C-alpha atoms as a PDB file:
ATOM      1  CA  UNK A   1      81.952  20.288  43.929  1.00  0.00           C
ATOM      2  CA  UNK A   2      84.856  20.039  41.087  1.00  0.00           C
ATOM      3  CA  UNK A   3      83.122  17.950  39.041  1.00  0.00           C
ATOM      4  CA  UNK A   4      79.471  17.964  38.224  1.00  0.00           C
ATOM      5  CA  UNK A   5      79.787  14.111  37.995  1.00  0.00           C
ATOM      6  CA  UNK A   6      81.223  13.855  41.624  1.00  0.00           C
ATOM      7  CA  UNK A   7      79.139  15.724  43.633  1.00  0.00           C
ATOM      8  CA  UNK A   8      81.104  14.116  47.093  1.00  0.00           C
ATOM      9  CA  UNK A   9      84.351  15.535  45.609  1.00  0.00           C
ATOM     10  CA  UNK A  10      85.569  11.321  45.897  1.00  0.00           C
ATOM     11  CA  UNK A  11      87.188  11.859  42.418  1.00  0.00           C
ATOM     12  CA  UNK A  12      89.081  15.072  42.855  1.00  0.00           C
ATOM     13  CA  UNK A  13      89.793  13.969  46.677  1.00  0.00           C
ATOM     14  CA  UNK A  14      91.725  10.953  44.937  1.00  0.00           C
ATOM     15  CA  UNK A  15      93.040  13.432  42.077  1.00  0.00           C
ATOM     16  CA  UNK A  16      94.353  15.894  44.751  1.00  0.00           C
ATOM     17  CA  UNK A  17      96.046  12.966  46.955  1.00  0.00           C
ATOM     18  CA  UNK A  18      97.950  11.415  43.814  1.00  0.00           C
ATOM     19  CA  UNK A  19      99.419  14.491  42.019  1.00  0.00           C
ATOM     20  CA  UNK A  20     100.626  15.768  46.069  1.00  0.00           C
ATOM     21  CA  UNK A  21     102.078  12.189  46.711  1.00  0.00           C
ATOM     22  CA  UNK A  22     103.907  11.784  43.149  1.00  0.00           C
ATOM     23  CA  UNK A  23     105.293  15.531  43.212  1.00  0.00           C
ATOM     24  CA  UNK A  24     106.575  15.033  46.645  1.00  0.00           C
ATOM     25  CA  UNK A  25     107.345  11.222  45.813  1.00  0.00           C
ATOM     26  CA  UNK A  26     109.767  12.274  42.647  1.00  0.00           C
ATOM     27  CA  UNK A  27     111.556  14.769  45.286  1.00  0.00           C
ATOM     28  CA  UNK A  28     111.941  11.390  48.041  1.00  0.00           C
ATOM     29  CA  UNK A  29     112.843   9.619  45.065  1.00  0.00           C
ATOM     30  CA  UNK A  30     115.700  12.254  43.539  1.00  0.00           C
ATOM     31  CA  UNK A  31     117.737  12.659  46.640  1.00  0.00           C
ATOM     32  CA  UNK A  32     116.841   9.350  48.285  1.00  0.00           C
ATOM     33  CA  UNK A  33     115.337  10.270  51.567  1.00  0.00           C
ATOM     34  CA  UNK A  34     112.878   9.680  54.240  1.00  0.00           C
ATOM     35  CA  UNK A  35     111.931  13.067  55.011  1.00  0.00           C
ATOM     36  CA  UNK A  36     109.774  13.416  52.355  1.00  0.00           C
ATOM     37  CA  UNK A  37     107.912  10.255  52.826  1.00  0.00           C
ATOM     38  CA  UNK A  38     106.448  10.562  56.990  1.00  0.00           C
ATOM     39  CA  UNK A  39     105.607  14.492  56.016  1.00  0.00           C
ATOM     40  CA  UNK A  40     104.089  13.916  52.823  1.00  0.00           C
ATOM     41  CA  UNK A  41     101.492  11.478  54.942  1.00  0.00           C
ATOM     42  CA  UNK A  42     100.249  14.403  57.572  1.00  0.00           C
ATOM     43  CA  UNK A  43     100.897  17.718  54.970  1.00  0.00           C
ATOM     44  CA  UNK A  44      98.385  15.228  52.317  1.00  0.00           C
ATOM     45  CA  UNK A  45      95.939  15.209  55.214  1.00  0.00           C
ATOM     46  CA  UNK A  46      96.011  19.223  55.816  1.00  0.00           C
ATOM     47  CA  UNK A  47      96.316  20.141  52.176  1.00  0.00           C
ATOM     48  CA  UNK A  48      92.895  18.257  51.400  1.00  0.00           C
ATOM     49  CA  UNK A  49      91.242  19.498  54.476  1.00  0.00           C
ATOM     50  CA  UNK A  50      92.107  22.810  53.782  1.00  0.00           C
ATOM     51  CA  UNK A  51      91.185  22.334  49.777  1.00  0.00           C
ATOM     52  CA  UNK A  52      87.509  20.650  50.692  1.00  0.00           C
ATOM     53  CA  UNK A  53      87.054  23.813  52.938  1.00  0.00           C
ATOM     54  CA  UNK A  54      88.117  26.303  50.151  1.00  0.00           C
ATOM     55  CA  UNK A  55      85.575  24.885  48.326  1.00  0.00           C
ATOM     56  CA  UNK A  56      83.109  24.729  50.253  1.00  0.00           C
ATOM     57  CA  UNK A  57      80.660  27.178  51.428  1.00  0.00           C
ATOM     58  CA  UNK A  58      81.914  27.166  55.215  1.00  0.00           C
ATOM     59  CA  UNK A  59      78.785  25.176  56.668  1.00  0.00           C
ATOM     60  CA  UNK A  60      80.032  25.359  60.541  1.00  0.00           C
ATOM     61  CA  UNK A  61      79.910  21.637  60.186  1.00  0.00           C
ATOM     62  CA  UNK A  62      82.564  21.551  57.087  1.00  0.00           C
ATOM     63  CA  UNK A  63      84.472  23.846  59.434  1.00  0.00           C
ATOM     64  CA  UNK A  64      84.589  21.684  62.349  1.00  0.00           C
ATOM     65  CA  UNK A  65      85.381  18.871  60.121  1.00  0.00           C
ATOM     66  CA  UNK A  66      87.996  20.533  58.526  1.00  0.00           C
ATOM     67  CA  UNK A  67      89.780  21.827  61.412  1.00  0.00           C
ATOM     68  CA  UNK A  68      89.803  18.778  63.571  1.00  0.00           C
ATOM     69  CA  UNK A  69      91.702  16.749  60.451  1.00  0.00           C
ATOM     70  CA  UNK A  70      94.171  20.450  59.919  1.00  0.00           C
ATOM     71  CA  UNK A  71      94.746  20.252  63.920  1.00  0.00           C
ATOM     72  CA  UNK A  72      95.371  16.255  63.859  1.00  0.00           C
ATOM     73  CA  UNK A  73      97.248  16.288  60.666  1.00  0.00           C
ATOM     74  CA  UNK A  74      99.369  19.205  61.997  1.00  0.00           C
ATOM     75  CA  UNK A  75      99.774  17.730  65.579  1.00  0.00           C
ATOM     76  CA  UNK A  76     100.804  14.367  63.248  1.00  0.00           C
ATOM     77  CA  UNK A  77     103.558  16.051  61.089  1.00  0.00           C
ATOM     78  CA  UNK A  78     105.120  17.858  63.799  1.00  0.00           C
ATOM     79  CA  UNK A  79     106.046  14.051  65.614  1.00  0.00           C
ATOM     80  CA  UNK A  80     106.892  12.778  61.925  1.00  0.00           C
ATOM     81  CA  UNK A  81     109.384  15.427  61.065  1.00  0.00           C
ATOM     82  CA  UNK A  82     110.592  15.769  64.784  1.00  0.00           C
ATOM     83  CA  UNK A  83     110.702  11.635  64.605  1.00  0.00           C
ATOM     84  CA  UNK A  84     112.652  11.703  61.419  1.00  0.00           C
ATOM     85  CA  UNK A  85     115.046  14.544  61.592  1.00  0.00           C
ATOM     86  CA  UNK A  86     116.352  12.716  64.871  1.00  0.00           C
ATOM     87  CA  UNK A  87     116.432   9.363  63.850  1.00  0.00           C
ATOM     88  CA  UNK A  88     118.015  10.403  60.382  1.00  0.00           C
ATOM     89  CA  UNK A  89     116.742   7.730  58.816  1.00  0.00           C
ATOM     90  CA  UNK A  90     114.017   5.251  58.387  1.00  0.00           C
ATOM     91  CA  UNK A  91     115.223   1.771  58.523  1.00  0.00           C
ATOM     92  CA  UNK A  92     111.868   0.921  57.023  1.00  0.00           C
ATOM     93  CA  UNK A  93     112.645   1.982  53.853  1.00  0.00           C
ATOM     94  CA  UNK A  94     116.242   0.736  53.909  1.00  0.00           C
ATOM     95  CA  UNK A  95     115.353  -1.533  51.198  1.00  0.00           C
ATOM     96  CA  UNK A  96     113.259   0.377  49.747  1.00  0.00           C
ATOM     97  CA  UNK A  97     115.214   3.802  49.309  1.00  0.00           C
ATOM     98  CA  UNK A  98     117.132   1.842  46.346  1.00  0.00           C
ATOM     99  CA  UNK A  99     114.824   0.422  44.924  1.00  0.00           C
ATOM    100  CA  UNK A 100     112.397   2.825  42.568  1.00  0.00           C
ATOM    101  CA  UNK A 101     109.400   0.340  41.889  1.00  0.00           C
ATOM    102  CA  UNK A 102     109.334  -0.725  45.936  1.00  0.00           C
ATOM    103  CA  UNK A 103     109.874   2.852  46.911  1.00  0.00           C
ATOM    104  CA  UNK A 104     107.293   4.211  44.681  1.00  0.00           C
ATOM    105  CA  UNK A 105     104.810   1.016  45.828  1.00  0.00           C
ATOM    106  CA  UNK A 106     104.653   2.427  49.306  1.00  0.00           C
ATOM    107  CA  UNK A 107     103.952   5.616  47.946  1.00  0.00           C
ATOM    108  CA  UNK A 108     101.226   4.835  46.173  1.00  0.00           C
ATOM    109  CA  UNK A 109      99.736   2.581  49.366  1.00  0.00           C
ATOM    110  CA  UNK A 110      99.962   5.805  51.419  1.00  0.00           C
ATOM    111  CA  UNK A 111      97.992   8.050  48.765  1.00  0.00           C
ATOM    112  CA  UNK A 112      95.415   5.305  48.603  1.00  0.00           C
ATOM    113  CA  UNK A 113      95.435   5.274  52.715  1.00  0.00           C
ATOM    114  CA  UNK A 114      95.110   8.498  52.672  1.00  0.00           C
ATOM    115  CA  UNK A 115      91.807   8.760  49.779  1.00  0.00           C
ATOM    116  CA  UNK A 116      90.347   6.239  52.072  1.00  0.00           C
ATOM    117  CA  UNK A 117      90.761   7.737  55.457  1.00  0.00           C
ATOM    118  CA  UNK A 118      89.705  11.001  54.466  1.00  0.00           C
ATOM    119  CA  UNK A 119      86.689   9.696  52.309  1.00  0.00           C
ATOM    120  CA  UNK A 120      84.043  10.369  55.275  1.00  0.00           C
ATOM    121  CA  UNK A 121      85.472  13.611  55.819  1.00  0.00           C
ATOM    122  CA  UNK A 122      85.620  14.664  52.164  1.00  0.00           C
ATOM    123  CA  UNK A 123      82.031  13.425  51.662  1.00  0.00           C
ATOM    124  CA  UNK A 124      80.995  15.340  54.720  1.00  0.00           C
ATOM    125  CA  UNK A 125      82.522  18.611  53.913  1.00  0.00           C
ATOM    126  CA  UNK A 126      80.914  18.444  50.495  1.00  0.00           C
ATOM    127  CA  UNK A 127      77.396  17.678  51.161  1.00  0.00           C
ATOM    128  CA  UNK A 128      75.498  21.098  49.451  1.00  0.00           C
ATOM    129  CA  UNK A 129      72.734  20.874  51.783  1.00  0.00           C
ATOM    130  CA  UNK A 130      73.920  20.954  55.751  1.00  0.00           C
ATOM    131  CA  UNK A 131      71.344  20.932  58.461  1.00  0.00           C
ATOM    132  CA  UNK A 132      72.036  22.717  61.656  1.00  0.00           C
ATOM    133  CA  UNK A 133      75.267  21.611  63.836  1.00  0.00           C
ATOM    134  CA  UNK A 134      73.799  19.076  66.962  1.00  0.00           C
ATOM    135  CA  UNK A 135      75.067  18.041  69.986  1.00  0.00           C
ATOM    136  CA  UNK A 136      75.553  14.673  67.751  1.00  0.00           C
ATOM    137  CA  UNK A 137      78.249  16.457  65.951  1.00  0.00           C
END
């Protein structure tokens, strides 16, 4: 817990997301490319995986958590950047790229996918009190 007030870690889950998305969104933004954008999705993933486990006290269930979302995210980014360093570019963002307000729109929609996806995993992993692992789990 970062925050006595947010015992879930739901506030410093979103905190984490939006400063990662905006420092990689002002690099997309400088030179104008698409690399940036795919990666930043599956590295936001890992990065808050691997911060709710730092943080935690390494319950084997925050560690299963945890590493399932590090292995997808990681299995994810690899096909992104692969995807995107052989297509070049994204014609998705082909009107975008230009434009800073649209660009930086689907930036923020992908932080806020990301907060949301990872909100059952971020409460799990910070629950204090962890009972035994089941078969259930």
């Amino acid at each position: 817990m970062l925050f006595a007030f947010d015992p879930y870690n739901i506030l410093a889950a979103a905190v984490f997301t939006i400063l990662l998305q905006a420092a990689l969104f002002s690099l997309a933004a400088i030179f104008k490319t698409d690399v940036f954008t795919d990666i930043t999705y599956s590295v936001n993933f890992v990065a808050l995986a691997a911060a709710l486990l730092f943080v935690g006290d390494f319950h084997p269930r925050q560690v299963l958590i945890g590493g399932v979302v590090i292995i997808w995210g990681t299995r994810l980014g690899v096909y992104l950047l692969t995807r995107i360093l052989r297509i070049k570019t994204d014609d998705r963002f082909d009107e975008r790229r230009g434009d800073f307000v649209r660009f930086f729109m689907f930036w923020a929609l992908q932080a806020a996918v990301v907060w949301v996806v990872m909100m059952p995993a971020t409460v799990a992993m910070s629950i204090v009190t962890q009972t035994d692992l089941f078969r259930q789990d």
